[in-house]
Coordinates of C-alpha atoms and ligand atoms in Angstrom, one line a residue:
M8 CA 3.0 15.9 -17.5
S9 CA 4.0 16.7 -14.0
I10 CA 5.2 20.1 -13.0
T11 CA 8.7 18.9 -12.3
R12 CA 10.5 16.9 -14.9
R13 CA 14.0 16.2 -16.2
R14 CA 16.5 18.0 -14.0
F15 CA 13.9 19.7 -12.0
L16 CA 13.1 16.4 -10.4
Q17 CA 14.7 17.5 -7.3
S18 CA 12.0 19.8 -6.4
S19 CA 12.8 21.0 -3.1
F20 CA 15.9 23.3 -3.6
A21 CA 16.9 24.4 -0.1
A22 CA 15.8 27.5 1.4
A23 CA 14.8 30.1 -0.9
T24 CA 14.7 33.6 0.4
A25 CA 11.5 34.9 2.1
A26 CA 9.0 36.1 -0.4
C27 CA 6.6 38.0 1.7
F28 CA 4.9 40.8 -0.1
P29 CA 5.8 44.1 1.5
I30 CA 2.3 45.1 2.9
S31 CA 2.3 48.8 1.9
A32 CA -0.1 51.2 3.3
W33 CA -3.3 51.1 1.3
A34 CA -2.9 52.7 -1.9
R35 CA -5.5 55.5 -1.6
A36 CA -7.2 56.9 -4.6
E37 CA -4.3 59.2 -5.7
P38 CA -3.2 58.1 -9.3
R39 CA -0.3 55.8 -9.4
M40 CA 1.8 54.6 -12.4
L41 CA 1.9 50.9 -13.3
T42 CA 4.3 50.2 -16.0
A43 CA 4.6 47.0 -18.0
G44 CA 8.1 46.3 -19.4
L45 CA 10.8 43.9 -19.9
A46 CA 12.7 42.4 -16.9
S47 CA 14.8 39.6 -16.0
K48 CA 14.3 37.2 -13.1
R49 CA 16.0 34.2 -11.6
L50 CA 13.2 31.6 -11.4
I51 CA 15.4 28.5 -10.6
P52 CA 17.8 29.4 -7.8
G53 CA 21.4 28.5 -8.3
D54 CA 24.3 30.0 -10.5
E55 CA 24.1 27.1 -12.9
Y56 CA 20.7 28.6 -14.2
R57 CA 20.2 31.8 -16.1
E58 CA 17.9 34.5 -15.4
A59 CA 14.7 34.4 -17.4
A60 CA 13.5 37.2 -19.6
V61 CA 10.2 38.0 -18.1
W62 CA 7.5 40.6 -18.8
A63 CA 6.6 42.5 -15.6
Y64 CA 4.6 45.2 -14.0
D65 CA 7.1 47.7 -12.4
Q66 CA 9.8 45.2 -12.9
T67 CA 8.6 42.6 -10.5
V68 CA 6.7 39.3 -10.8
P69 CA 4.2 39.2 -9.6
G70 CA 3.4 42.9 -10.0
P71 CA 3.2 45.2 -7.0
M72 CA 0.6 44.5 -4.5
L73 CA -2.5 46.8 -4.9
R74 CA -4.4 47.1 -1.6
Y75 CA -7.6 49.1 -1.3
R76 CA -10.5 49.5 0.8
K77 CA -14.0 48.6 -0.3
D78 CA -15.7 51.7 -2.2
D79 CA -12.2 53.3 -2.9
W80 CA -11.6 54.4 -6.4
V81 CA -8.7 52.8 -8.3
S82 CA -6.8 55.4 -10.3
I83 CA -4.0 54.0 -12.2
N84 CA -1.9 55.3 -15.2
F85 CA -0.9 52.3 -17.2
K86 CA 2.2 52.7 -19.2
N87 CA 3.1 50.2 -21.9
D88 CA 7.0 49.8 -22.3
L89 CA 6.4 46.3 -24.0
P90 CA 7.3 45.7 -27.6
E91 CA 3.7 44.9 -28.3
G92 CA 0.2 46.3 -27.5
S93 CA -1.3 45.5 -24.0
S94 CA -4.1 46.2 -21.6
I95 CA -4.9 45.4 -17.9
H96 CA -7.9 43.4 -16.8
W97 CA -9.1 43.7 -13.0
H98 CA -10.0 40.0 -12.6
G99 CA -13.3 39.5 -10.6
I100 CA -14.1 43.3 -10.1
R101 CA -17.7 44.2 -11.0
N102 CA -16.2 46.8 -13.0
L103 CA -17.5 49.8 -15.3
N104 CA -17.3 48.1 -18.8
G105 CA -15.0 50.7 -20.2
M106 CA -12.4 49.9 -17.6
D107 CA -12.5 46.2 -17.8
G108 CA -9.4 46.1 -19.8
V109 CA -10.3 43.6 -22.6
A110 CA -8.2 44.6 -25.6
G111 CA -10.3 44.5 -28.7
L112 CA -13.7 44.5 -26.9
T113 CA -13.7 47.3 -24.1
Q114 CA -10.7 49.3 -25.3
P115 CA -8.1 49.3 -28.0
E116 CA -4.8 47.8 -27.2
V117 CA -2.5 50.2 -25.4
A118 CA 0.2 50.6 -28.0
P119 CA 4.0 50.4 -27.1
G120 CA 5.0 53.6 -25.5
A121 CA 1.4 54.7 -24.9
E122 CA -0.6 55.2 -21.6
F123 CA -4.1 54.5 -20.5
R124 CA -5.8 55.6 -17.3
Y125 CA -7.9 53.1 -15.3
E126 CA -10.4 54.7 -13.0
F127 CA -13.0 52.7 -11.3
P128 CA -14.7 52.1 -7.9
L129 CA -14.4 48.9 -5.9
P130 CA -17.9 47.7 -5.1
D131 CA -16.8 44.5 -3.2
S132 CA -14.1 43.5 -0.8
G133 CA -12.0 40.3 -1.3
T134 CA -9.2 38.7 -3.1
Y135 CA -8.9 39.7 -6.8
W136 CA -6.0 40.1 -9.3
Y137 CA -5.0 41.9 -12.4
H138 CA -3.4 40.7 -15.6
S139 CA -2.7 41.5 -19.1
H140 CA -5.8 40.9 -21.5
A141 CA -4.0 41.2 -24.7
K142 CA -2.5 38.0 -26.2
T143 CA -2.9 36.6 -22.8
W144 CA -1.5 33.1 -23.6
S145 CA 1.8 34.8 -24.1
Q146 CA 1.7 38.0 -21.8
V147 CA 0.4 36.3 -18.7
A148 CA 2.7 33.3 -19.0
R149 CA 5.6 35.8 -19.2
G150 CA 4.6 37.3 -15.8
L151 CA 2.1 40.1 -16.4
Y152 CA 0.0 39.6 -13.3
G153 CA -0.3 40.8 -9.8
P154 CA -2.6 40.8 -6.7
L155 CA -5.4 43.2 -6.1
I156 CA -6.7 43.0 -2.5
V157 CA -9.8 45.0 -1.2
E158 CA -10.3 45.2 2.5
D159 CA -13.3 46.2 4.5
D160 CA -14.3 46.7 8.2
M161 CA -15.7 43.1 8.5
D162 CA -12.4 41.5 7.7
P163 CA -11.4 39.1 10.5
A164 CA -8.5 40.2 12.8
V165 CA -5.5 38.2 11.8
D166 CA -1.7 38.3 12.7
H167 CA -0.7 38.0 9.0
D168 CA -2.5 38.5 5.8
L169 CA -0.5 36.6 3.1
V170 CA -1.1 36.7 -0.6
L171 CA 0.1 33.5 -2.3
M172 CA 0.2 33.8 -6.0
I173 CA 0.7 30.3 -7.5
D174 CA 2.1 29.9 -11.1
D175 CA 3.7 27.2 -13.0
W176 CA 6.4 28.3 -15.6
L177 CA 7.4 26.3 -18.7
L178 CA 11.1 26.6 -18.4
A179 CA 14.0 25.3 -20.6
E180 CA 17.0 23.4 -19.1
D181 CA 18.9 26.5 -18.4
G182 CA 16.1 28.1 -16.4
T183 CA 15.0 30.6 -19.1
I184 CA 11.5 30.7 -20.4
D185 CA 10.8 27.9 -23.0
E186 CA 10.1 30.1 -26.0
A187 CA 9.7 27.4 -28.6
S188 CA 6.6 26.2 -26.9
F189 CA 4.6 29.4 -27.3
G190 CA 1.8 29.0 -29.7
S191 CA 2.1 25.1 -29.8
L192 CA -0.9 23.9 -31.5
H193 CA -0.5 20.6 -29.6
D194 CA -0.9 22.4 -26.3
W195 CA -3.8 24.5 -27.6
V196 CA -5.9 21.4 -28.4
H197 CA -4.9 19.7 -25.2
G198 CA -4.8 21.0 -21.7
G199 CA -3.0 24.3 -22.6
R200 CA 0.6 25.3 -22.1
L201 CA 1.4 23.5 -18.8
G202 CA 4.6 24.4 -16.9
N203 CA 7.3 22.5 -15.3
W204 CA 8.4 24.8 -12.5
L205 CA 6.3 25.7 -9.6
T206 CA 6.4 29.3 -8.0
V207 CA 4.7 31.2 -5.3
N208 CA 5.0 34.9 -5.3
G209 CA 7.6 34.4 -8.1
E210 CA 9.9 32.1 -5.9
S211 CA 10.6 28.5 -5.7
H212 CA 9.3 27.1 -2.5
P213 CA 9.6 30.3 -0.6
E214 CA 9.8 30.3 3.2
I215 CA 7.7 33.0 4.9
P216 CA 8.5 34.0 8.5
V217 CA 5.5 34.2 10.8
K218 CA 4.8 34.4 14.4
A219 CA 4.4 31.1 16.2
G220 CA 0.8 30.4 17.0
A221 CA -0.4 33.1 14.7
R222 CA -3.8 33.4 13.1
I223 CA -3.3 33.7 9.4
R224 CA -5.4 34.7 6.4
L225 CA -4.1 33.1 3.2
R226 CA -5.3 34.6 0.0
L227 CA -4.5 31.9 -2.7
I228 CA -4.7 32.9 -6.3
N229 CA -3.9 30.7 -9.4
S230 CA -2.3 32.8 -12.0
A231 CA -1.1 29.9 -14.2
N232 CA -2.2 29.8 -17.9
A233 CA -3.7 26.4 -17.7
R234 CA -2.7 24.4 -14.7
V235 CA -5.3 23.3 -12.1
F236 CA -3.6 23.2 -8.7
G237 CA -4.6 20.9 -5.9
L238 CA -3.3 22.2 -2.6
T239 CA -3.0 20.1 0.6
L240 CA -2.8 22.0 4.0
P241 CA -0.9 20.4 6.7
S242 CA -3.7 21.5 9.2
A243 CA -7.2 22.2 8.8
G244 CA -8.2 25.9 7.8
T245 CA -11.4 27.6 7.3
L246 CA -12.4 28.4 3.9
I247 CA -14.3 31.9 4.1
A248 CA -14.4 33.2 0.6
E249 CA -14.2 31.9 -3.0
D250 CA -13.2 34.2 -6.0
G251 CA -13.4 37.2 -3.6
F252 CA -17.0 36.5 -2.4
P253 CA -18.0 35.1 1.0
R254 CA -19.1 31.6 1.3
T255 CA -20.6 29.5 4.2
H256 CA -17.5 28.7 6.4
Q257 CA -16.1 25.4 5.5
T258 CA -13.3 23.4 7.3
V259 CA -10.8 22.4 4.6
T260 CA -7.5 20.4 4.2
E261 CA -7.6 20.4 0.5
I262 CA -8.4 23.0 -2.1
T263 CA -8.7 22.8 -5.9
L264 CA -7.8 26.0 -7.7
A265 CA -8.4 26.2 -11.3
P266 CA -6.6 29.1 -13.4
A267 CA -7.8 32.5 -12.1
Q268 CA -9.6 31.0 -9.1
R269 CA -9.0 32.5 -5.5
A270 CA -9.6 30.9 -2.1
D271 CA -9.3 32.9 1.3
I272 CA -8.5 30.4 4.2
I273 CA -8.1 31.3 7.8
V274 CA -5.5 29.1 9.6
D275 CA -4.5 29.1 13.2
L276 CA -1.0 27.8 13.1
P277 CA -0.1 24.8 15.1
A278 CA 3.5 24.2 16.2
G279 CA 6.3 23.7 13.6
D280 CA 6.8 24.5 9.9
W281 CA 3.5 24.8 8.1
I282 CA 4.1 23.4 4.5
L283 CA 1.5 23.8 1.8
M284 CA 1.8 21.0 -0.7
E285 CA 0.9 20.8 -4.3
T286 CA -0.7 17.4 -4.7
R287 CA -2.7 17.2 -8.0
N288 CA 0.1 17.1 -10.5
G289 CA 2.4 14.2 -9.9
G290 CA 3.9 15.4 -6.7
P291 CA 3.7 16.1 -3.9
Y292 CA 5.7 19.2 -4.2
P293 CA 6.2 21.6 -1.4
A294 CA 4.8 25.0 -2.6
V295 CA 5.4 27.4 0.3
T296 CA 6.5 27.0 4.0
L297 CA 5.3 29.3 6.7
K298 CA 8.1 29.3 9.3
P299 CA 7.3 30.3 12.8
T300 CA 10.4 32.2 13.5
E301 CA 9.1 35.6 14.7
R302 CA 8.3 36.2 18.4
P303 CA 4.7 35.6 19.1
T304 CA 3.9 39.0 20.7
D305 CA 0.5 40.7 20.5
L306 CA -1.2 37.8 18.9
V307 CA -4.9 38.5 17.9
A308 CA -7.5 36.6 20.0
K309 CA -8.7 33.4 18.3
A310 CA -12.3 34.5 18.4
P311 CA -14.8 32.5 16.3
L312 CA -15.1 33.8 12.8
F313 CA -17.8 36.0 11.9
Q314 CA -19.9 34.5 9.1
R315 CA -20.8 37.1 6.5
T316 CA -24.1 37.0 4.6
V317 CA -23.9 34.6 1.6
D318 CA -26.3 35.8 -1.1
L319 CA -28.8 33.2 -2.1
P320 CA -29.4 32.4 -5.9
P321 CA -32.4 33.9 -7.4
T322 CA -35.6 31.8 -7.3
Q323 CA -36.5 32.1 -10.9
V324 CA -34.8 32.5 -14.2
D325 CA -35.7 34.8 -16.9
I326 CA -33.6 33.6 -19.9
E327 CA -31.8 30.3 -20.7
I328 CA -28.7 30.4 -22.8
P329 CA -27.7 26.9 -24.0
L330 CA -24.0 26.4 -24.5
H331 CA -22.6 23.4 -25.9
M332 CA -18.8 23.2 -25.7
Q333 CA -17.0 21.0 -28.1
G334 CA -13.7 20.4 -29.6
G335 CA -10.0 19.7 -28.7
A336 CA -8.1 16.6 -28.8
M337 CA -10.1 13.3 -28.7
G338 CA -13.3 15.3 -29.1
N339 CA -16.3 15.0 -31.2
L340 CA -16.3 18.3 -33.2
R341 CA -16.1 17.4 -36.9
E342 CA -16.8 20.9 -38.2
A343 CA -17.8 24.4 -37.1
M344 CA -18.7 27.8 -38.4
Y345 CA -15.9 30.2 -38.6
H346 CA -16.1 33.7 -40.4
G347 CA -19.5 32.6 -41.7
K348 CA -18.2 29.4 -43.4
L349 CA -18.6 25.8 -42.3
M350 CA -15.1 24.3 -42.0
P351 CA -13.8 21.0 -41.1
I352 CA -11.9 20.7 -37.8
R353 CA -8.7 19.9 -39.5
E354 CA -8.6 23.0 -41.6
L355 CA -9.6 25.0 -38.5
A356 CA -6.8 23.7 -36.5
Q357 CA -4.1 23.7 -39.1
Q358 CA -4.8 26.9 -40.9
H359 CA -6.6 29.1 -38.2
K360 CA -5.3 27.6 -35.0
K361 CA -9.0 27.2 -33.8
A362 CA -10.0 24.0 -32.0
W363 CA -13.0 24.8 -29.7
A364 CA -16.5 25.7 -30.5
F365 CA -19.5 27.1 -28.7
N366 CA -22.8 25.8 -30.2
G367 CA -20.9 24.9 -33.3
Q368 CA -19.6 28.5 -33.8
I369 CA -15.9 29.6 -33.4
A370 CA -15.8 33.3 -32.7
D371 CA -12.8 35.1 -34.0
H372 CA -11.9 36.1 -30.3
H373 CA -15.2 37.7 -29.5
G374 CA -18.5 36.5 -30.8
E375 CA -21.9 37.5 -29.3
L376 CA -23.6 34.7 -27.3
A377 CA -26.6 36.5 -25.9
K378 CA -28.1 40.0 -25.5
L379 CA -29.8 40.7 -22.1
E380 CA -32.0 43.1 -20.7
R381 CA -30.8 45.0 -17.6
N382 CA -31.6 43.0 -14.4
Q383 CA -32.6 39.9 -16.3
V384 CA -31.8 36.7 -14.4
A385 CA -29.8 34.6 -16.9
S386 CA -28.9 31.0 -16.8
I387 CA -26.1 29.8 -19.2
Q388 CA -26.7 26.0 -19.5
I389 CA -23.3 24.6 -20.2
Y390 CA -22.5 21.2 -21.4
N391 CA -18.8 20.4 -21.4
D392 CA -18.9 17.9 -24.3
T393 CA -15.1 17.7 -24.5
R394 CA -12.4 15.5 -22.9
W395 CA -10.8 18.5 -21.1
D396 CA -11.3 20.7 -18.1
H397 CA -12.3 24.3 -18.7
A398 CA -12.2 27.2 -16.3
M399 CA -15.1 29.3 -17.4
H400 CA -14.8 33.0 -16.4
L401 CA -17.6 35.6 -16.9
H402 CA -16.5 39.3 -16.8
G403 CA -18.3 41.9 -14.8
H404 CA -20.5 39.6 -12.7
H405 CA -20.3 36.9 -10.1
F406 CA -22.6 33.9 -10.7
W407 CA -24.0 30.9 -8.8
I408 CA -23.5 27.4 -10.1
Q409 CA -26.6 25.1 -10.4
R410 CA -25.9 21.5 -10.8
E411 CA -27.9 18.9 -12.8
D412 CA -30.1 17.9 -9.9
G413 CA -31.2 21.5 -9.5
S414 CA -29.3 22.4 -6.3
Y415 CA -26.9 25.2 -6.1
L416 CA -23.2 25.3 -4.9
D417 CA -22.6 27.6 -1.9
G418 CA -21.6 31.2 -2.7
Q419 CA -20.8 33.0 -5.8
R420 CA -17.8 32.7 -8.2
D421 CA -16.4 34.5 -11.1
T422 CA -14.5 31.4 -12.6
Y423 CA -15.9 27.8 -12.4
L424 CA -14.0 24.6 -13.3
F425 CA -16.1 22.4 -15.7
E426 CA -14.9 18.7 -15.7
P427 CA -15.1 16.6 -18.9
G428 CA -18.7 15.8 -19.6
E429 CA -20.0 18.0 -16.8
R430 CA -23.4 19.9 -17.2
A431 CA -24.1 22.9 -14.9
N432 CA -25.9 26.2 -15.1
L433 CA -24.1 29.4 -14.6
V434 CA -26.8 31.7 -13.1
F435 CA -26.3 35.5 -12.8
I436 CA -28.2 38.7 -12.6
A437 CA -27.3 40.8 -15.6
D438 CA -27.0 44.1 -13.5
N439 CA -23.9 45.5 -15.1
P440 CA -24.5 47.1 -18.5
G441 CA -21.8 46.6 -21.3
L442 CA -20.1 44.0 -23.4
W443 CA -18.8 41.2 -21.1
L444 CA -16.4 38.6 -22.2
F445 CA -17.1 35.0 -21.2
H446 CA -14.2 32.7 -21.8
C447 CA -12.1 29.7 -20.8
H448 CA -9.3 30.9 -18.5
M449 CA -7.1 28.2 -19.8
L450 CA -5.7 30.9 -22.0
E451 CA -4.8 28.8 -24.9
H452 CA -8.3 27.4 -25.1
H453 CA -9.4 31.1 -25.2
E454 CA -7.3 31.9 -28.0
A455 CA -8.3 28.7 -29.9
G456 CA -12.0 29.6 -29.9
M457 CA -13.5 29.4 -26.3
A458 CA -14.7 32.9 -26.0
A459 CA -18.1 34.7 -26.5
V460 CA -19.6 38.1 -25.5
I461 CA -22.6 38.7 -23.4
E462 CA -24.3 42.1 -24.0
V463 CA -26.2 43.7 -21.1
A464 CA -28.4 46.6 -22.2
Ligands
LIG527 CU1 -8.8 36.9 -15.8 CU2 -10.8 37.5 -19.3 O1 -9.8 37.2 -17.6
LIG528 CU1 -10.7 25.5 -21.6

């Protein structure tokens, strides 16, 4: 299904308003409130459409921009004004386990009306994000996410530092959220709940005013439940980081972004409008336009970009953890263990809404996959034996990806997209003690069984 369908087929509604985040002064370590609550938002411009009932942090989608410096402490009082329990996960942060925000694993759900104080240091600079980690397939889809940016002294000088949070919403004809599709078993056993309406920073094809000839840092974040975006740049940029971590600089004109992944790209603007296109899902659709309407005063010098150190993978592995992923539509999973009982797939799907298994087991949300000694080098040896893409995310650590031929991909990630039939090893140093969730970030797949826990002593 393409992003735009039915009436939305005219994808380029004229000029939406600028959706630049206000770049506030760095939120220093003084505690700040962050309140999750109900809000309304016009997702499709035009009076013929209604506002959608969204769930939002501080009444905005995306939630407020959180900007810090490396080694700052985050101190946030989370207040839950939602009608159900919630929690906040700080995606990609090598966090203290108790602050990781996984409801039911690292903390109880924060009940409606209650508060929870998140307090933790930021060991790494880069582009991160925060989102609900309770009933995520519903709460994240309704808008509970926002950007978390960590700066440091080695950041390249740029004229504009722009966060672009890309999402696809599943909307009804009148522009409201398609409620009927939440929990659809069909979506859960296929590619997840895919949307039909593309937004960047909560707006439909926003235009962001920039200085002509500027050097720009784009911080792309995929906050969709299940959609893999393919983004095409109108002029080449330099990819400097993935999932927050530095990588060997690479010239790119296209970038694939799976759910939860981030990419940092430096672009020196050529003349004219700079239109980022979505090109993987039936389009092309214009996602966002950078419009050189501001006077080009005081532009930074376009000095060669400084290449940060990219940590090399460990040369030896201490423990191997096989992980056979099965299930989903058109898959080969016949039966699996669930609650200590071997059950046929039909019963699992129809009675328990479970459809995916790791090593023949379906965990009820959180089952233990491995117990590691502190500082062991672990290799999760994954075989995606399904017909579907899976964006596998490990909490609390970044990892290297080792391909079948033994070679490693450049850099480290916290989320990696496994294609159907792909085998790859996810190699990491277990240096962060606690119970860490490992799951598919296609949030319906997670709920339908694709989750496990790795314990680090
Ligand atoms: Cu974005 Cu469990 O994570
Ligand atoms: Cu998945």
